[in-house]
Coordinates of C-alpha atoms in Angstrom, one line a residue:
Chain A
M61 CA -12.8 8.6 -51.4
K62 CA -13.7 5.8 -49.0
A63 CA -10.1 4.8 -47.9
T64 CA -9.0 8.1 -47.3
E65 CA -12.1 8.8 -45.0
A66 CA -11.6 5.5 -43.3
F67 CA -8.1 6.4 -42.5
L68 CA -8.7 9.7 -41.0
P69 CA -9.6 8.6 -37.4
W70 CA -6.2 6.9 -37.2
L71 CA -4.7 10.5 -37.1
D72 CA -6.2 10.9 -33.6
F73 CA -5.1 7.5 -32.2
D74 CA -2.9 7.9 -28.9
I75 CA 0.1 6.3 -30.2
D76 CA 2.4 7.4 -27.5
G77 CA 0.0 6.2 -24.7
F78 CA -0.1 2.8 -26.4
V79 CA 3.5 2.3 -27.0
S80 CA 4.2 3.3 -23.3
R81 CA 2.4 0.3 -22.2
V82 CA 4.0 -2.4 -24.4
T83 CA 5.9 -5.1 -22.5
E84 CA 8.5 -7.8 -23.8
K85 CA 5.8 -10.5 -23.4
D86 CA 3.5 -8.5 -25.8
V87 CA 6.3 -8.5 -28.3
E88 CA 7.0 -12.2 -27.8
R89 CA 3.4 -12.8 -28.4
V90 CA 3.1 -10.8 -31.6
L91 CA 6.1 -12.7 -33.0
E92 CA 4.2 -15.7 -32.3
K93 CA 1.1 -14.7 -34.3
E94 CA 0.3 -15.3 -37.9
V95 CA -2.2 -12.4 -38.7
L96 CA -1.5 -9.1 -36.8
G97 CA -3.7 -6.2 -35.8
Y98 CA -2.6 -2.6 -35.6
Q99 CA -1.9 -3.2 -31.9
D100 CA 0.6 -5.8 -32.9
F101 CA 2.1 -3.5 -35.4
L102 CA 2.6 -0.9 -32.7
C103 CA 4.2 -3.4 -30.4
L104 CA 6.7 -4.1 -33.3
L105 CA 7.5 -0.4 -33.7
S106 CA 7.9 0.3 -29.8
P107 CA 11.4 0.8 -28.1
V108 CA 10.8 -2.5 -26.3
A109 CA 10.8 -4.4 -29.6
S110 CA 14.2 -3.0 -30.3
R111 CA 15.4 -6.0 -28.1
F112 CA 13.8 -8.6 -30.5
L113 CA 15.6 -7.4 -33.6
E114 CA 17.3 -10.8 -34.5
K115 CA 13.9 -12.6 -34.0
M116 CA 12.0 -9.9 -36.1
A117 CA 14.7 -10.1 -38.9
I118 CA 14.3 -13.9 -39.0
C119 CA 10.6 -13.7 -39.1
S120 CA 10.9 -11.0 -41.9
Q121 CA 13.2 -13.0 -44.0
Q122 CA 11.0 -16.0 -43.9
L123 CA 7.9 -14.2 -44.8
T124 CA 9.6 -12.5 -47.5
A125 CA 10.8 -15.7 -49.1
K126 CA 7.5 -17.3 -48.8
H127 CA 5.6 -14.4 -50.6
F128 CA 8.2 -13.0 -53.0
G129 CA 10.8 -15.7 -53.2
R130 CA 14.5 -14.9 -53.8
A131 CA 14.0 -12.1 -56.4
I132 CA 14.8 -8.3 -56.0
L133 CA 13.5 -6.1 -58.7
L134 CA 15.9 -3.4 -60.1
F135 CA 14.7 0.0 -61.1
A136 CA 16.0 3.6 -61.9
P137 CA 14.6 7.0 -61.3
L138 CA 14.5 9.6 -64.2
Y139 CA 14.1 13.2 -63.4
L140 CA 12.5 15.0 -66.2
A141 CA 12.4 18.5 -64.8
D142 CA 13.2 20.4 -61.4
Y143 CA 10.9 23.3 -61.6
C144 CA 8.8 23.4 -58.6
Q145 CA 6.2 26.0 -56.9
N146 CA 6.3 24.6 -53.4
A147 CA 8.5 25.9 -50.7
C148 CA 8.9 22.6 -48.9
V149 CA 11.8 23.4 -46.4
Y150 CA 13.7 20.3 -46.7
C151 CA 13.9 19.9 -50.7
G152 CA 16.5 21.0 -52.8
F153 CA 14.0 21.8 -55.7
R154 CA 12.2 24.3 -53.5
V155 CA 10.9 27.4 -55.4
M156 CA 13.1 29.9 -53.5
N157 CA 16.4 28.0 -54.1
R158 CA 18.3 29.9 -57.0
F159 CA 19.9 27.8 -59.5
P160 CA 19.3 27.3 -63.2
R161 CA 16.2 25.0 -63.6
K162 CA 15.8 22.5 -66.3
K163 CA 13.2 20.5 -68.2
L164 CA 14.3 17.7 -70.4
S165 CA 13.4 18.2 -74.1
L166 CA 11.7 15.0 -75.8
E167 CA 15.3 14.4 -77.6
E168 CA 16.8 14.5 -74.1
I169 CA 14.1 12.2 -72.7
Q170 CA 14.8 9.9 -75.6
R171 CA 18.6 9.8 -74.8
N172 CA 18.4 9.3 -71.2
G173 CA 15.9 6.5 -71.8
E174 CA 18.2 4.8 -74.2
I175 CA 21.0 4.9 -71.8
L176 CA 18.9 3.5 -68.9
A177 CA 17.6 0.7 -71.3
E178 CA 21.2 0.0 -72.3
K179 CA 22.0 -0.4 -68.7
G180 CA 19.4 -3.2 -68.5
F181 CA 16.6 -1.3 -66.7
R182 CA 13.0 -2.4 -67.7
H183 CA 11.1 -0.5 -64.9
I184 CA 11.7 3.3 -64.6
L185 CA 10.2 5.9 -62.3
L186 CA 9.7 9.3 -63.7
L187 CA 10.0 12.2 -61.6
T188 CA 9.4 16.0 -61.7
G189 CA 9.0 18.9 -59.2
D190 CA 5.5 20.2 -58.4
A191 CA 5.0 22.6 -61.3
P192 CA 2.1 21.6 -63.8
A193 CA 2.4 24.9 -65.7
V194 CA 5.8 23.9 -66.7
T195 CA 5.5 20.1 -66.9
P196 CA 1.8 19.6 -67.6
V197 CA 0.1 16.3 -68.0
S198 CA 0.5 16.6 -71.7
Y199 CA 4.2 16.8 -71.2
L200 CA 4.2 13.5 -69.2
E201 CA 2.1 12.1 -71.9
E202 CA 4.7 12.9 -74.5
A203 CA 7.5 11.7 -72.4
M204 CA 5.6 8.3 -71.8
S205 CA 5.0 7.9 -75.4
I206 CA 8.7 8.1 -76.1
L207 CA 9.6 6.0 -73.2
S208 CA 7.0 3.1 -73.1
P209 CA 8.5 1.3 -76.1
M210 CA 11.8 1.0 -74.5
F211 CA 10.5 -0.2 -71.0
D212 CA 8.1 -2.6 -69.6
S213 CA 7.0 -0.6 -66.8
L214 CA 6.6 3.2 -66.3
A215 CA 5.7 4.8 -62.9
V216 CA 5.6 8.4 -61.9
E217 CA 6.5 10.3 -58.7
V218 CA 5.3 13.7 -59.6
Y219 CA 2.7 16.2 -58.6
P220 CA -0.6 14.6 -57.4
M221 CA -3.2 14.3 -60.1
T222 CA -6.8 13.7 -60.5
V223 CA -8.4 10.2 -61.4
E224 CA -9.0 11.4 -65.0
E225 CA -5.4 12.5 -65.6
Y226 CA -4.0 9.3 -64.2
Q227 CA -6.2 7.6 -66.6
K228 CA -5.0 9.7 -69.4
L229 CA -1.5 8.6 -68.6
R230 CA -2.5 5.0 -68.4
L231 CA -3.3 5.1 -72.1
V232 CA 0.4 5.9 -72.9
G233 CA 1.9 3.4 -70.6
L234 CA 1.5 4.5 -66.9
D235 CA 1.1 1.6 -64.7
G236 CA 2.5 2.7 -61.3
L237 CA 2.5 5.6 -58.9
T238 CA 4.8 6.5 -55.9
I239 CA 3.5 9.4 -53.7
Y240 CA 5.0 10.2 -50.3
Q241 CA 2.9 12.1 -47.7
E242 CA 6.1 13.2 -46.3
T243 CA 4.6 13.4 -42.9
Y244 CA 1.2 12.5 -41.6
D245 CA 1.6 15.0 -38.7
R246 CA -0.6 17.7 -39.8
K247 CA 1.1 20.4 -37.6
V248 CA 4.5 19.5 -39.0
Y249 CA 3.0 19.2 -42.4
A250 CA 2.0 22.7 -42.4
E251 CA 5.4 23.9 -41.0
V252 CA 7.4 22.3 -43.7
H253 CA 5.2 23.1 -46.6
P254 CA 4.8 26.9 -45.9
S255 CA 3.6 27.7 -49.5
G256 CA 2.6 26.2 -52.8
P257 CA -0.2 23.7 -53.7
K258 CA 1.4 21.0 -51.6
R259 CA 0.1 22.6 -48.5
D260 CA -3.1 21.0 -49.0
F261 CA -2.7 17.9 -46.8
F262 CA -5.8 16.2 -47.7
W263 CA -5.4 16.5 -51.6
R264 CA -2.1 14.7 -51.1
L265 CA -3.5 12.2 -48.7
G266 CA -6.2 11.3 -51.4
T267 CA -3.7 10.8 -54.0
P268 CA -2.8 6.9 -53.7
E269 CA -6.7 6.3 -53.7
R270 CA -6.9 8.3 -56.9
G271 CA -4.2 6.4 -58.5
A272 CA -6.1 3.1 -57.4
Q273 CA -9.3 4.3 -58.7
A274 CA -7.6 5.1 -62.0
G275 CA -6.6 1.6 -62.4
L276 CA -2.9 1.7 -61.7
R277 CA -1.5 -1.6 -61.2
W278 CA 0.9 -0.6 -58.3
V279 CA 1.0 2.2 -55.8
T280 CA 4.0 3.0 -53.4
I281 CA 3.3 5.1 -50.4
G282 CA 5.5 6.3 -47.5
A283 CA 6.7 9.2 -45.2
L284 CA 10.0 10.9 -45.4
Y285 CA 11.7 10.1 -42.1
G286 CA 13.2 13.1 -40.3
L287 CA 10.5 15.6 -40.6
A288 CA 8.4 14.6 -37.8
N289 CA 8.4 11.9 -35.0
P290 CA 9.3 8.7 -36.8
L291 CA 7.2 6.3 -34.8
H292 CA 4.2 8.4 -35.5
D293 CA 4.7 8.6 -39.2
A294 CA 5.5 4.8 -39.3
F295 CA 2.3 4.0 -37.6
W296 CA 0.2 6.3 -39.7
T297 CA 1.9 5.1 -42.9
A298 CA 0.9 1.5 -41.9
M299 CA -2.8 2.5 -41.2
H300 CA -3.0 4.4 -44.5
L301 CA -1.5 1.3 -46.3
M302 CA -4.1 -0.9 -44.4
T303 CA -6.9 1.0 -45.4
L304 CA -6.0 1.4 -48.8
K305 CA -5.3 -2.5 -49.3
K306 CA -8.8 -3.1 -47.8
Y307 CA -10.6 -0.9 -50.4
Y308 CA -8.5 -1.6 -53.2
P309 CA -7.2 -5.2 -52.9
E310 CA -6.4 -5.6 -56.8
V311 CA -3.5 -3.0 -56.6
E312 CA 0.1 -4.1 -55.7
W313 CA 0.6 -1.8 -52.8
G314 CA 4.1 -0.9 -51.7
V315 CA 5.8 1.1 -49.1
S316 CA 9.2 2.9 -48.9
L317 CA 10.9 4.3 -45.9
P318 CA 13.1 7.2 -47.1
R319 CA 15.1 9.0 -44.7
M320 CA 16.2 12.5 -45.2
N321 CA 19.5 13.2 -46.6
P322 CA 21.3 16.5 -47.1
A323 CA 19.6 18.9 -49.8
E324 CA 20.3 22.2 -51.1
G325 CA 19.4 24.8 -48.4
D326 CA 19.5 25.1 -44.8
F327 CA 16.9 22.8 -43.1
V328 CA 18.0 21.4 -39.9
Q329 CA 16.4 18.1 -39.0
K330 CA 14.6 18.0 -35.7
Y331 CA 14.1 14.2 -35.9
N332 CA 16.2 11.6 -36.8
L333 CA 15.7 7.9 -37.5
P334 CA 18.8 6.0 -36.4
D335 CA 20.0 3.0 -38.3
K336 CA 18.8 0.5 -35.6
Q337 CA 15.5 1.9 -35.4
F338 CA 15.1 2.1 -39.3
V339 CA 15.8 -1.5 -39.5
Q340 CA 13.2 -2.3 -36.9
F341 CA 10.6 -0.2 -38.7
L342 CA 11.3 -2.0 -41.9
L343 CA 11.0 -5.4 -40.4
A344 CA 7.8 -4.3 -38.6
F345 CA 6.3 -3.4 -41.9
R346 CA 7.3 -6.7 -43.4
I347 CA 5.7 -8.7 -40.6
F348 CA 2.6 -6.7 -40.5
F349 CA 2.4 -6.7 -44.4
P350 CA 3.8 -10.0 -45.8
T351 CA 2.5 -9.4 -49.3
V352 CA 3.4 -5.7 -49.6
G353 CA 6.4 -4.6 -51.7
I354 CA 9.1 -2.8 -49.8
T355 CA 11.4 -0.4 -52.0
L356 CA 14.9 0.7 -50.7
S357 CA 16.4 3.7 -52.3
T358 CA 19.8 4.8 -52.9
R359 CA 19.3 7.5 -50.1
E360 CA 20.6 4.5 -47.9
R361 CA 24.4 3.9 -47.6
P362 CA 25.9 0.8 -49.5
E363 CA 26.6 -1.1 -46.2
M364 CA 23.0 -0.6 -45.0
R365 CA 21.5 -1.6 -48.5
D366 CA 23.6 -4.7 -48.4
I367 CA 22.4 -5.7 -45.1
L368 CA 18.7 -5.0 -45.9
I369 CA 18.6 -6.8 -49.1
P370 CA 18.1 -10.3 -47.7
L371 CA 15.7 -9.0 -44.7
G372 CA 12.6 -8.1 -46.5
V373 CA 13.1 -5.6 -49.2
T374 CA 11.7 -6.6 -52.6
K375 CA 12.5 -3.4 -55.0
V376 CA 15.8 -1.4 -55.1
S377 CA 16.8 1.4 -57.2
A378 CA 20.3 1.4 -58.6
E379 CA 22.9 3.8 -60.1
S380 CA 20.4 6.7 -59.5
H381 CA 20.9 10.3 -60.5
T382 CA 18.6 12.6 -58.7
E383 CA 19.3 15.6 -61.0
V384 CA 17.5 16.2 -64.1
G385 CA 18.6 14.1 -67.1
G386 CA 21.5 12.9 -64.8
Y387 CA 22.2 10.0 -67.1
A388 CA 23.1 11.8 -70.3
E389 CA 23.8 15.4 -69.4
H390 CA 27.2 16.7 -68.7
Q391 CA 26.1 19.9 -67.2
E392 CA 25.8 19.8 -63.4
Q393 CA 22.2 20.1 -62.3
V394 CA 21.2 20.4 -58.6
P395 CA 20.2 17.0 -57.1
Q396 CA 17.0 16.6 -55.3
F397 CA 19.0 14.8 -52.6
E398 CA 22.4 13.3 -52.2
V399 CA 22.5 9.7 -53.4
A400 CA 24.4 7.6 -50.7
D401 CA 24.9 4.5 -52.6
K402 CA 26.7 5.4 -56.0
R403 CA 27.6 1.9 -57.0
S404 CA 27.0 0.9 -60.6
V405 CA 24.2 -1.5 -61.8
E406 CA 26.7 -4.3 -62.2
E407 CA 27.9 -3.9 -58.8
I408 CA 24.4 -3.8 -57.2
K409 CA 23.5 -6.9 -59.3
S410 CA 26.6 -8.9 -58.0
V411 CA 25.9 -7.9 -54.3
I412 CA 22.3 -9.2 -54.7
S413 CA 23.6 -12.4 -56.3
S414 CA 26.1 -12.9 -53.7
K415 CA 23.4 -12.9 -51.0
G416 CA 21.5 -15.7 -52.9
F417 CA 19.0 -13.6 -54.5
D418 CA 18.1 -12.9 -58.2
P419 CA 18.5 -9.4 -59.5
V420 CA 15.3 -9.0 -61.8
F421 CA 15.1 -6.2 -64.3
K422 CA 11.8 -7.2 -65.8
D423 CA 8.6 -8.0 -63.6
W424 CA 5.8 -6.8 -65.9
V425 CA 4.7 -7.3 -69.5
R426 CA 3.6 -4.2 -71.5
M427 CA 0.4 -5.0 -73.1
A428 CA -0.5 -1.7 -74.8
Chain B
M120 CA 2.9 -50.3 -65.5
D121 CA 1.8 -46.7 -65.6
S122 CA 0.9 -45.0 -68.9
P123 CA 2.3 -41.5 -69.6
L124 CA 0.3 -38.5 -68.6
V125 CA -0.9 -36.8 -71.9
I126 CA -1.6 -33.0 -72.1
G127 CA -2.0 -31.3 -75.4
N128 CA -0.6 -34.2 -77.4
R129 CA 2.5 -34.1 -75.2
E130 CA 3.6 -37.2 -73.1
F131 CA 5.0 -36.7 -69.9
S132 CA 6.6 -39.6 -67.9
C133 CA 7.5 -37.3 -65.0
R134 CA 4.4 -35.8 -63.1
L135 CA 6.2 -33.2 -61.3
F136 CA 5.9 -29.7 -62.8
V137 CA 8.2 -27.0 -61.6
G138 CA 7.7 -23.3 -61.3
T139 CA 10.4 -20.7 -61.5
G140 CA 8.9 -17.4 -60.1
K141 CA 11.0 -17.3 -56.8
L142 CA 14.3 -18.9 -57.8
P143 CA 17.5 -17.4 -56.6
S144 CA 18.8 -17.8 -59.9
S145 CA 17.7 -19.0 -63.3
R146 CA 21.3 -20.6 -63.8
L147 CA 19.9 -23.4 -61.3
L148 CA 17.3 -24.5 -63.9
P149 CA 19.3 -27.2 -65.7
E150 CA 20.3 -28.8 -62.3
I151 CA 16.7 -28.7 -61.2
V152 CA 15.6 -30.4 -64.5
K153 CA 18.2 -33.0 -64.0
A154 CA 17.5 -33.8 -60.4
S155 CA 13.8 -33.9 -60.6
G156 CA 13.4 -35.2 -64.1
T157 CA 10.8 -32.6 -64.9
Q158 CA 9.4 -32.2 -68.3
M159 CA 7.3 -29.1 -67.8
I160 CA 8.5 -25.7 -66.3
T161 CA 6.5 -22.8 -65.8
V162 CA 7.7 -19.2 -66.4
A163 CA 5.8 -15.9 -65.7
L164 CA 5.9 -14.2 -69.0
R165 CA 6.2 -10.9 -66.9
R166 CA 9.6 -12.0 -65.9
V167 CA 10.6 -13.2 -69.5
N168 CA 13.3 -10.6 -70.5
L169 CA 14.2 -11.3 -74.2
S170 CA 16.3 -8.2 -74.6
R171 CA 19.1 -9.6 -72.7
P172 CA 20.0 -13.4 -73.0
E173 CA 21.9 -13.7 -69.8
E174 CA 18.8 -12.4 -68.1
N175 CA 16.3 -14.4 -70.1
I176 CA 14.9 -17.4 -68.2
L177 CA 14.0 -19.2 -71.3
S178 CA 17.5 -19.7 -72.2
Y179 CA 18.3 -21.7 -69.2
I180 CA 15.5 -24.2 -69.8
P181 CA 17.1 -27.4 -71.2
E182 CA 15.8 -28.5 -74.6
G183 CA 12.9 -30.8 -74.8
V184 CA 11.3 -29.4 -71.6
V185 CA 7.8 -27.9 -72.2
V186 CA 7.7 -24.2 -71.3
L187 CA 4.4 -23.4 -69.5
P188 CA 4.2 -19.5 -69.6
N189 CA 1.7 -18.3 -67.1
T190 CA -0.4 -15.2 -67.2
S191 CA 0.9 -13.9 -63.7
G192 CA -0.3 -10.3 -63.3
A193 CA -3.5 -10.7 -65.3
R194 CA -6.6 -9.2 -63.4
N195 CA -9.1 -10.1 -66.1
A196 CA -9.6 -12.5 -68.9
E197 CA -8.9 -9.8 -71.4
E198 CA -5.4 -9.2 -69.9
A199 CA -4.8 -13.2 -69.7
V200 CA -5.6 -13.5 -73.2
R201 CA -3.4 -10.5 -74.3
I202 CA -0.5 -12.0 -72.1
S203 CA -0.9 -15.5 -73.7
R204 CA -0.8 -14.2 -77.3
L205 CA 2.4 -12.2 -76.3
A206 CA 3.8 -15.4 -74.9
R207 CA 3.3 -17.3 -78.1
E208 CA 4.8 -14.5 -80.1
A209 CA 7.7 -14.6 -77.6
G210 CA 8.4 -18.1 -78.7
C211 CA 7.1 -19.8 -75.7
G212 CA 5.0 -22.3 -77.6
N213 CA 1.2 -22.8 -77.3
F214 CA 1.0 -24.3 -73.8
V215 CA -0.3 -21.5 -71.2
K216 CA -1.4 -21.5 -67.7
I217 CA -4.1 -19.0 -67.0
E218 CA -3.6 -17.1 -63.8
I219 CA -6.1 -14.6 -63.2
I220 CA -5.9 -12.7 -59.8
H221 CA -7.2 -9.4 -58.6
E222 CA -6.5 -9.8 -54.8
M223 CA -3.0 -9.5 -53.5
D224 CA -3.1 -11.1 -50.2
Y225 CA -4.4 -14.7 -50.6
L226 CA -4.0 -14.7 -54.6
M227 CA -7.2 -16.4 -55.0
P228 CA -8.0 -17.1 -58.8
D229 CA -11.0 -15.6 -60.4
N230 CA -12.9 -18.7 -61.6
E231 CA -15.3 -16.8 -63.8
E232 CA -12.7 -14.8 -65.7
T233 CA -10.6 -17.9 -66.0
I234 CA -13.4 -19.8 -67.8
K235 CA -13.8 -16.8 -70.2
A236 CA -10.2 -16.7 -71.0
T237 CA -9.9 -20.4 -71.5
A238 CA -12.8 -20.5 -73.9
I239 CA -11.1 -17.8 -76.0
L240 CA -7.5 -19.4 -75.9
A241 CA -8.5 -22.9 -76.5
K242 CA -10.4 -21.6 -79.9
E243 CA -7.1 -20.1 -80.8
G244 CA -5.2 -23.3 -80.5
F245 CA -3.6 -23.0 -77.0
V246 CA -3.2 -25.6 -74.8
V247 CA -4.8 -24.2 -71.8
L248 CA -4.0 -25.1 -68.2
P249 CA -6.4 -23.0 -66.1
Y250 CA -5.2 -22.5 -62.3
V251 CA -8.7 -22.4 -60.3
M252 CA -10.1 -22.6 -56.9
P253 CA -11.5 -26.2 -56.9
D254 CA -15.2 -26.3 -57.8
L255 CA -16.7 -29.1 -59.7
I256 CA -19.1 -26.8 -61.6
V257 CA -16.3 -24.6 -62.8
A258 CA -14.2 -27.4 -63.7
Q259 CA -17.0 -28.8 -65.9
K260 CA -17.3 -25.4 -67.5
L261 CA -13.6 -25.6 -68.3
V262 CA -13.9 -28.8 -69.9
D263 CA -16.8 -27.3 -72.2
A264 CA -14.3 -24.2 -72.7
G265 CA -11.7 -26.5 -74.0
A266 CA -9.2 -26.7 -71.2
A267 CA -6.5 -29.3 -71.6
A268 CA -6.1 -29.8 -67.8
V269 CA -7.2 -28.2 -64.7
M270 CA -5.1 -26.9 -62.1
P271 CA -7.0 -26.7 -58.7
L272 CA -5.1 -25.1 -55.7
G273 CA -4.2 -27.2 -52.8
S274 CA -4.2 -24.0 -50.5
P275 CA -3.0 -20.3 -51.1
I276 CA 0.2 -19.8 -53.2
G277 CA 3.3 -19.9 -51.3
S278 CA 1.4 -20.9 -48.2
H279 CA 2.9 -24.4 -47.7
R280 CA -0.3 -25.3 -46.1
G281 CA -0.8 -28.6 -48.3
L282 CA -4.1 -29.8 -49.4
R283 CA -6.7 -27.8 -47.5
T284 CA -9.0 -28.1 -50.4
R285 CA -8.7 -32.1 -50.5
D286 CA -12.2 -32.9 -50.6
L287 CA -12.9 -30.5 -53.3
I288 CA -10.1 -31.8 -55.4
A289 CA -11.2 -35.2 -55.0
M290 CA -14.5 -34.4 -56.5
L291 CA -12.6 -33.2 -59.6
I292 CA -10.3 -36.3 -59.8
E293 CA -13.5 -38.3 -59.5
K294 CA -15.6 -36.4 -62.0
I295 CA -13.6 -34.5 -64.5
D296 CA -12.1 -36.4 -67.6
L297 CA -9.2 -34.3 -68.0
P298 CA -5.8 -34.3 -66.2
I299 CA -5.8 -32.7 -62.6
V300 CA -2.8 -31.0 -61.7
V301 CA -2.6 -29.8 -58.2
D302 CA -1.0 -26.4 -58.1
A303 CA -0.3 -24.1 -55.0
G304 CA 0.2 -24.9 -51.5
I305 CA 2.4 -27.8 -51.7
G306 CA 5.0 -27.0 -49.2
K307 CA 6.6 -30.4 -48.6
P308 CA 7.2 -33.6 -50.4
S309 CA 4.6 -35.4 -48.4
H310 CA 2.0 -33.0 -49.6
A311 CA 2.9 -33.9 -53.2
A312 CA 2.8 -37.6 -52.4
E313 CA -0.6 -37.0 -50.8
A314 CA -2.0 -35.5 -53.8
M315 CA -0.6 -38.3 -56.2
E316 CA -1.9 -40.8 -53.9
M317 CA -5.3 -39.5 -54.0
G318 CA -5.3 -39.6 -57.6
A319 CA -4.1 -36.3 -59.0
D320 CA -2.3 -36.7 -62.3
A321 CA 0.5 -34.3 -61.6
V322 CA 1.6 -31.5 -59.3
L323 CA 3.1 -28.3 -59.7
V324 CA 5.6 -27.0 -57.1
N325 CA 7.3 -23.6 -57.1
T326 CA 7.9 -21.8 -53.7
A327 CA 8.9 -25.0 -51.9
I328 CA 11.7 -25.8 -54.3
A329 CA 12.7 -22.3 -55.2
T330 CA 13.1 -21.0 -51.7
S331 CA 14.5 -24.2 -50.2
V332 CA 18.2 -23.9 -48.7
D333 CA 18.9 -26.3 -51.5
P334 CA 16.6 -26.1 -54.5
V335 CA 18.2 -28.9 -56.4
A336 CA 17.9 -31.3 -53.6
A337 CA 14.4 -30.2 -53.0
A338 CA 13.5 -30.9 -56.4
R339 CA 14.9 -34.5 -56.2
A340 CA 12.8 -34.9 -53.0
F341 CA 9.6 -33.7 -54.7
S342 CA 10.1 -35.8 -57.5
L343 CA 10.7 -38.8 -55.5
A344 CA 7.5 -38.2 -53.5
V345 CA 5.4 -37.6 -56.7
E346 CA 6.7 -40.9 -58.0
A347 CA 6.0 -42.7 -54.7
G348 CA 2.5 -41.1 -54.5
R349 CA 1.7 -42.3 -58.1
I350 CA 2.8 -45.8 -57.5
S351 CA 0.9 -45.7 -54.2
Y352 CA -2.2 -44.6 -56.3
L353 CA -1.9 -47.4 -58.9
T354 CA -1.4 -50.1 -56.2
Q355 CA -3.6 -49.2 -53.3
K356 CA -7.0 -48.4 -54.7
Q357 CA -8.9 -49.3 -51.5
Q358 CA -11.6 -47.6 -49.8
E359 CA -11.2 -46.3 -46.2
T360 CA -13.4 -47.6 -43.7
L361 CA -14.3 -47.1 -40.1
Y362 CA -14.1 -50.9 -39.4
A363 CA -11.1 -53.0 -39.0
Q364 CA -10.5 -55.7 -41.9
A365 CA -8.6 -58.8 -40.9
S366 CA -5.3 -59.1 -42.7
S367 CA -5.8 -63.0 -42.7
P368 CA -9.7 -63.1 -43.6
L369 CA -11.7 -65.6 -41.6
S370 CA -13.3 -66.6 -45.0
G371 CA -10.0 -68.2 -45.9
L372 CA -10.4 -70.6 -42.9
L373 CA -13.9 -71.4 -43.9
S374 CA -13.0 -72.3 -47.5
E375 CA -14.6 -75.4 -48.9
E376 CA -11.3 -77.3 -49.1
K377 CA -10.8 -77.1 -45.3
L378 CA -14.4 -78.0 -44.4

């Protein structure tokens, strides 16, 4: 686990000390540079850089056009099950939340897949809670066998697996992985994950690397903003990404910046990532990583998504349901979080086109 | 009088090939073809969506224009071969651009894997256009492998840096008996003209057209530049020299008639 080991020293870096010394001149200098180092990224995250948002936006827009063109990939999440053995204090699926849990049958998976394919999706992301006893790798294998003929790309956002397990799923069509560390702040991580296998910070930290070792084509990482100091999490996410990219250059690395939305339960956010700072962070990621994909989820409000589409985003989810089998089922399952952008795929497509971008549904060719 | 460029038994009078990967809309393609006169358009098979005609880029390519599917996304020869076969099955014809990349920042092509894929596909009857880092030895191996042309990069994809590999491309132009199509890094019409002027047979432009504020006008500008560069190549075949050469040579004054 070379990349994970190489990342660990960054967890002790004095982020606040560095940021307190950043000046306007530093930010101006960074915006003139072509290749940025970690100090430059921290300058762009600093409060001082918020005065340069317009310049950062132009820079981000140009870099994105150069490396990704005017195309935005659309994908949809499909929740297969909401069983979970963790007690994450911020999540609607946590083990102590009492509601009727559900796991899709193979017929229901087929039906939900057909509906998503009918809407035009060719890339989907499969999600479950963290309950390998209920949704073991064999269940995911069966689900993918059903879905892979319908889609060009299948990715997962499920419990962390071993390299061998990811390899097993590759054989039935898995090509991508999304895994959020939630927070890189070890103290907060322990607090918000009081019980369950997710308590193991380091096992989760090594997950993207295990995905890369298994030969997955794309891996997206990120922090969940609202759990800990957002500036710290943004910096650590970038350093994690930087080390992963160094050791696994063949992987299409991506980053997402999800912000907390209301969920079942009574979690009160101690931290907040306001809109302006959220945009600043997203621009900073683009400028620091010109070739990395940036995903924008339906957690964001429509007006925010519309603003961000031309500024550096490359993948957006659309018409998402965050409850199990939400596309076909009539019964009301509990969503993992509230979707803020409830617009239809057609509406999102038309917004993307109106901004001079091409809404793309297919960006991979299934070879298996 | 110029002769047409021939690749795989197809004749091309326009020496500008156009890429589609970064366009704001496939609907622009007919206008781009009209403005540029291009007769070859590249498409990434990973983007070809046959399930929805309105989202299928192939349905926007005018008849008579050669479709050059590329193997974008392939990380080794095996994947490139499989993508090429899928492209042919999908009705994209038998032209294919081999693009094998397993490093996502500079997108440098893997020459070794490219040679392998070229050999396999050429044997299967494909017209293979391999995208490579310019290297004379590699190009010679591609000739032996059955390539129909060689596509050296000018500089990294989308970088707009122009012909940073100019001297290496010049070696291919001089020594390789196949069409040389300069691909990647051509950010301005002047870069395209430069490539043509030094003797390249064609250029492929994607990012600079697709991400221009006016892709149709940009396609026209590149087309004119390619044509100008070609005419210049055909008419200006002179060696550069350090010394001045009089435009009214002294030898004229010393001709026998005047003595």
